[in-house]
PDB file of C-alpha atoms in Angstrom:
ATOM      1  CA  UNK A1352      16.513   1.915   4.734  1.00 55.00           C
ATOM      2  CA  UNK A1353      16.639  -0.643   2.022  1.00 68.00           C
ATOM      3  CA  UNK A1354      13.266  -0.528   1.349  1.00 77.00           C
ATOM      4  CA  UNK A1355      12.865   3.162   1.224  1.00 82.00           C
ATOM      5  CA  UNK A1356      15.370   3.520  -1.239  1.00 88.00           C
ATOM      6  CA  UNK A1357      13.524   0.182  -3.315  1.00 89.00           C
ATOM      7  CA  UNK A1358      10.549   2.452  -3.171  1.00 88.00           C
ATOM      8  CA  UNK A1359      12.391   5.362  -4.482  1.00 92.00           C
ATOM      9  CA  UNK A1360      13.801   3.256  -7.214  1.00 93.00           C
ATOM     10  CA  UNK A1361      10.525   1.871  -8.690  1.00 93.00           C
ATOM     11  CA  UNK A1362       8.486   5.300  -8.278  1.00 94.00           C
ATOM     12  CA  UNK A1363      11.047   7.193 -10.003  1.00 96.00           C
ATOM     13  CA  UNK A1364      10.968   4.531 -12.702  1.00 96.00           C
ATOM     14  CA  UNK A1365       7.517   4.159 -12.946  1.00 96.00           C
ATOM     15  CA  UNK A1366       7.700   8.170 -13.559  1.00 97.00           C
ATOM     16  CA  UNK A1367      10.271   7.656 -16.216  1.00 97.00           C
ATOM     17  CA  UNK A1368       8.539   4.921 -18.217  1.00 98.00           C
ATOM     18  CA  UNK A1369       5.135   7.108 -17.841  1.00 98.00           C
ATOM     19  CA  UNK A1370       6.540   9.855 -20.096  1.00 98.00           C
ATOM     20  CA  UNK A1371       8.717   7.509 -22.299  1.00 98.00           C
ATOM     21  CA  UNK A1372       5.494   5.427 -22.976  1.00 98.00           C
ATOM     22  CA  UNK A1373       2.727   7.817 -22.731  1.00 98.00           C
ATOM     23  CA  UNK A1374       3.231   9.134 -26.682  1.00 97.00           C
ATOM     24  CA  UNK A1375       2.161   5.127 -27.392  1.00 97.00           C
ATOM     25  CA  UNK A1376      -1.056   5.701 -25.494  1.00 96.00           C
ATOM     26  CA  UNK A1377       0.565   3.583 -22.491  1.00 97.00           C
ATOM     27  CA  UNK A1378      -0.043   5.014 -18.770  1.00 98.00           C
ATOM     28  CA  UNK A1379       1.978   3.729 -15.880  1.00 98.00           C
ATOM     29  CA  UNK A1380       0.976   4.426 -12.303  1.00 97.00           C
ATOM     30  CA  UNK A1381       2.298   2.916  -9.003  1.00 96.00           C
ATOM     31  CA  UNK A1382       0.523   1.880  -6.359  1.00 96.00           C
ATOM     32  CA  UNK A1383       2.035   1.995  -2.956  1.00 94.00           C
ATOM     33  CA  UNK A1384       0.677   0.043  -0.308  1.00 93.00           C
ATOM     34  CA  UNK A1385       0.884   0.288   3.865  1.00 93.00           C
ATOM     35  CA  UNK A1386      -0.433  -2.306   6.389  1.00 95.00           C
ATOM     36  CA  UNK A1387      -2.957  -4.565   4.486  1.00 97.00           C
ATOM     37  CA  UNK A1388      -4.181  -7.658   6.479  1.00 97.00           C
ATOM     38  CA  UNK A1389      -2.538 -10.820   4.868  1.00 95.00           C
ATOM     39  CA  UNK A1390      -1.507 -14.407   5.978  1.00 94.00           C
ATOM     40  CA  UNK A1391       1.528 -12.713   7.486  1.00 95.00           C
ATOM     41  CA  UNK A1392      -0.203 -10.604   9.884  1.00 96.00           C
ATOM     42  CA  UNK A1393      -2.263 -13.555  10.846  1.00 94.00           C
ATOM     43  CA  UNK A1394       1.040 -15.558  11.412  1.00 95.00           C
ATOM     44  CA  UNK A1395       2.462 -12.594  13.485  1.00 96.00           C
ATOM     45  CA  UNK A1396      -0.723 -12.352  15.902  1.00 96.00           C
ATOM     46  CA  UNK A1397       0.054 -16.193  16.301  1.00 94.00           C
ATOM     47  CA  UNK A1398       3.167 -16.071  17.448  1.00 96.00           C
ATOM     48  CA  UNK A1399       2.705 -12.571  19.334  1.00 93.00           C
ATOM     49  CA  UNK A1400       1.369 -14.421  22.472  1.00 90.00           C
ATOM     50  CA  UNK A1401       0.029 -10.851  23.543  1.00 91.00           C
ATOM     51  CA  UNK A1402      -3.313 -12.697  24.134  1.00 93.00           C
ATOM     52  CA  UNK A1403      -5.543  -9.821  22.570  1.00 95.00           C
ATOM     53  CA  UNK A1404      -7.998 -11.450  19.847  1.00 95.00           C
ATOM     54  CA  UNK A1405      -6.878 -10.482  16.227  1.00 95.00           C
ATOM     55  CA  UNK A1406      -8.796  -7.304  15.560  1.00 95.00           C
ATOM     56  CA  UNK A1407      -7.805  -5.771  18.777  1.00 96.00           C
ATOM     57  CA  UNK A1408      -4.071  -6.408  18.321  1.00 96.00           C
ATOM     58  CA  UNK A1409      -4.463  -5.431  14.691  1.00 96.00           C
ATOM     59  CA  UNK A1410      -5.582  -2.154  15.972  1.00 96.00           C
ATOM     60  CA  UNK A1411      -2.914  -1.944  18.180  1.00 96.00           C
ATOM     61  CA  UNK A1412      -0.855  -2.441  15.115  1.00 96.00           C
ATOM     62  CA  UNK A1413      -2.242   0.106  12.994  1.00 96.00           C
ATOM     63  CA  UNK A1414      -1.846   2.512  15.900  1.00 95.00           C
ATOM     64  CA  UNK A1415       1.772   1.755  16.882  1.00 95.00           C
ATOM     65  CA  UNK A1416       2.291   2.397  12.998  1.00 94.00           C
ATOM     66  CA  UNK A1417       0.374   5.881  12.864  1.00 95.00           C
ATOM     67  CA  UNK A1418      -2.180   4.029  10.584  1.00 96.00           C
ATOM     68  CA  UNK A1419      -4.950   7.353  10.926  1.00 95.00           C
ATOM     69  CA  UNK A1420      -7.572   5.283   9.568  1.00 96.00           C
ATOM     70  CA  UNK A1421      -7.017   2.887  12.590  1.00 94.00           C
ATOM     71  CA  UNK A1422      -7.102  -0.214  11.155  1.00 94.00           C
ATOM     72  CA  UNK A1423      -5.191  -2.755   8.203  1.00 97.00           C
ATOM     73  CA  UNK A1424      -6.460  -2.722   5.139  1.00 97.00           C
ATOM     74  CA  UNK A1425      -8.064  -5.554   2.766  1.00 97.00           C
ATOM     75  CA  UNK A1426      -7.215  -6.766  -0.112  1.00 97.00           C
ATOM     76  CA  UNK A1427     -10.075  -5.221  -2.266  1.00 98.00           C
ATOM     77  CA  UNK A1428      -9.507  -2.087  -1.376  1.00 97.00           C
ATOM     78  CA  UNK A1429      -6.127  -2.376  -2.943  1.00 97.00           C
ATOM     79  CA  UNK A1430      -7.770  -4.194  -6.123  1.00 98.00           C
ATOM     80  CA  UNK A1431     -10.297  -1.217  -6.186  1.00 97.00           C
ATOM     81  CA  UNK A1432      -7.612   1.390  -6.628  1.00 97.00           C
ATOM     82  CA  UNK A1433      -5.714  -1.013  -8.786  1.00 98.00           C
ATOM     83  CA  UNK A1434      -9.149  -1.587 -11.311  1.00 97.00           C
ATOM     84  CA  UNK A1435      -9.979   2.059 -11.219  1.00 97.00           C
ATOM     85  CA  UNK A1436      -6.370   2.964 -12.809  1.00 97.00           C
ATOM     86  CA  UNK A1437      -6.706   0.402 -14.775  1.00 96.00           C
ATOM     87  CA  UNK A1438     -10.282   1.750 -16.452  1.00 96.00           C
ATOM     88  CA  UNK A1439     -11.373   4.426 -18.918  1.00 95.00           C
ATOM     89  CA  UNK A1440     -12.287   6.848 -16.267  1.00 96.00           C
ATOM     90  CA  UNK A1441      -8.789   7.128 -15.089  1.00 97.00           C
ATOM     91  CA  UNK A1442      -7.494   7.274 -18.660  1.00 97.00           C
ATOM     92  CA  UNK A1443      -5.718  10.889 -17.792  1.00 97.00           C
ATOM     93  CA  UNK A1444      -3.715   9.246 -15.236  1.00 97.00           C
ATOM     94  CA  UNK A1445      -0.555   8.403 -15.502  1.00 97.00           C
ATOM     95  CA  UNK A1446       3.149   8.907 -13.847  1.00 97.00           C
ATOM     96  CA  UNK A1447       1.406   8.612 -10.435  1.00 96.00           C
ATOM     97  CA  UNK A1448       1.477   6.915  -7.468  1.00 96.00           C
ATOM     98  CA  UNK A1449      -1.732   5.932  -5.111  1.00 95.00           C
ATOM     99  CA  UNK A1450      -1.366   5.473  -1.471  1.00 94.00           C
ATOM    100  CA  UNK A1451      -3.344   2.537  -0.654  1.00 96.00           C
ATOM    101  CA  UNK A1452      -2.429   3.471   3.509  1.00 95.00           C
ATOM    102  CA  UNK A1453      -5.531   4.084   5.298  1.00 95.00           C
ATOM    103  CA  UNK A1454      -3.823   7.610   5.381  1.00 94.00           C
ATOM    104  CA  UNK A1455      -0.517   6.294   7.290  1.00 87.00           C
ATOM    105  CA  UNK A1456       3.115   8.667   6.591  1.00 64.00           C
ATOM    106  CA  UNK A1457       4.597   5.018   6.676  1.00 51.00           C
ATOM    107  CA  UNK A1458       3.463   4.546   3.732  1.00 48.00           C
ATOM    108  CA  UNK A1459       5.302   7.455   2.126  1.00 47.00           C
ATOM    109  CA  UNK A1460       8.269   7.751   4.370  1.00 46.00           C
ATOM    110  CA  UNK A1461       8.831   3.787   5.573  1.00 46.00           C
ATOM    111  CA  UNK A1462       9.297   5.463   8.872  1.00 42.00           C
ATOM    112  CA  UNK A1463       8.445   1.912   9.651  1.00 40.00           C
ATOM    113  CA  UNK A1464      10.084  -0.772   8.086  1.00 39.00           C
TER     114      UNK A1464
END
């Protein structure tokens, strides 16, 4: 619950500051992420003792956590939807916020904490 209502808080600010900044040419955009595979998932798998090697209980993961996609996700994909908001080609963009999920509700409802 606390972290839903964290995510609330810094999307609806993110919206705010979009249209008090965007008059000084400065867009702000959120990016929200779901399962991406970090040092803490490797930790967790270590001390899961489920014996199933790392990308099979990953996808178990990503399927106990409706990850559609069926898998974590890496680190550049996040940096790719981070550098693309951050270039001229996304320079109409602002007050938004990216799902970086593999297409998981999770991600947009923390149905999962």
């Amino acid at each position: 619950m606390t972290t839903s209502a964290a995510r609330a808080g810094i999307l609806n600010l993110s919206k705010s500051l979009a249209v008090e900044l965007a008059a000084e040419g400065i867009r702000v955009n959120s990016v929200c992420l779901g399962l991406i595979d970090t040092g803490q998932w490797t930790r967790r798998h270590a001390a899961d003792g489920s014996g199933l090697d790392y990308p099979a209980w990953q996808a178990r993961l990503a399927a106990d956590r409706g990850v559609a996609l069926g898998r974590l996700g890496r680190a550049e994909e996040v940096a790719y939807a981070i550098v693309t908001l951050l270039s001229p080609r996304a320079s109409y963009i602002t007050g938004t916020a990216i799902d970086v999920c593999g297409g998981s509700a999770a991600a947009s409802s923390e149905r999962h904490p």
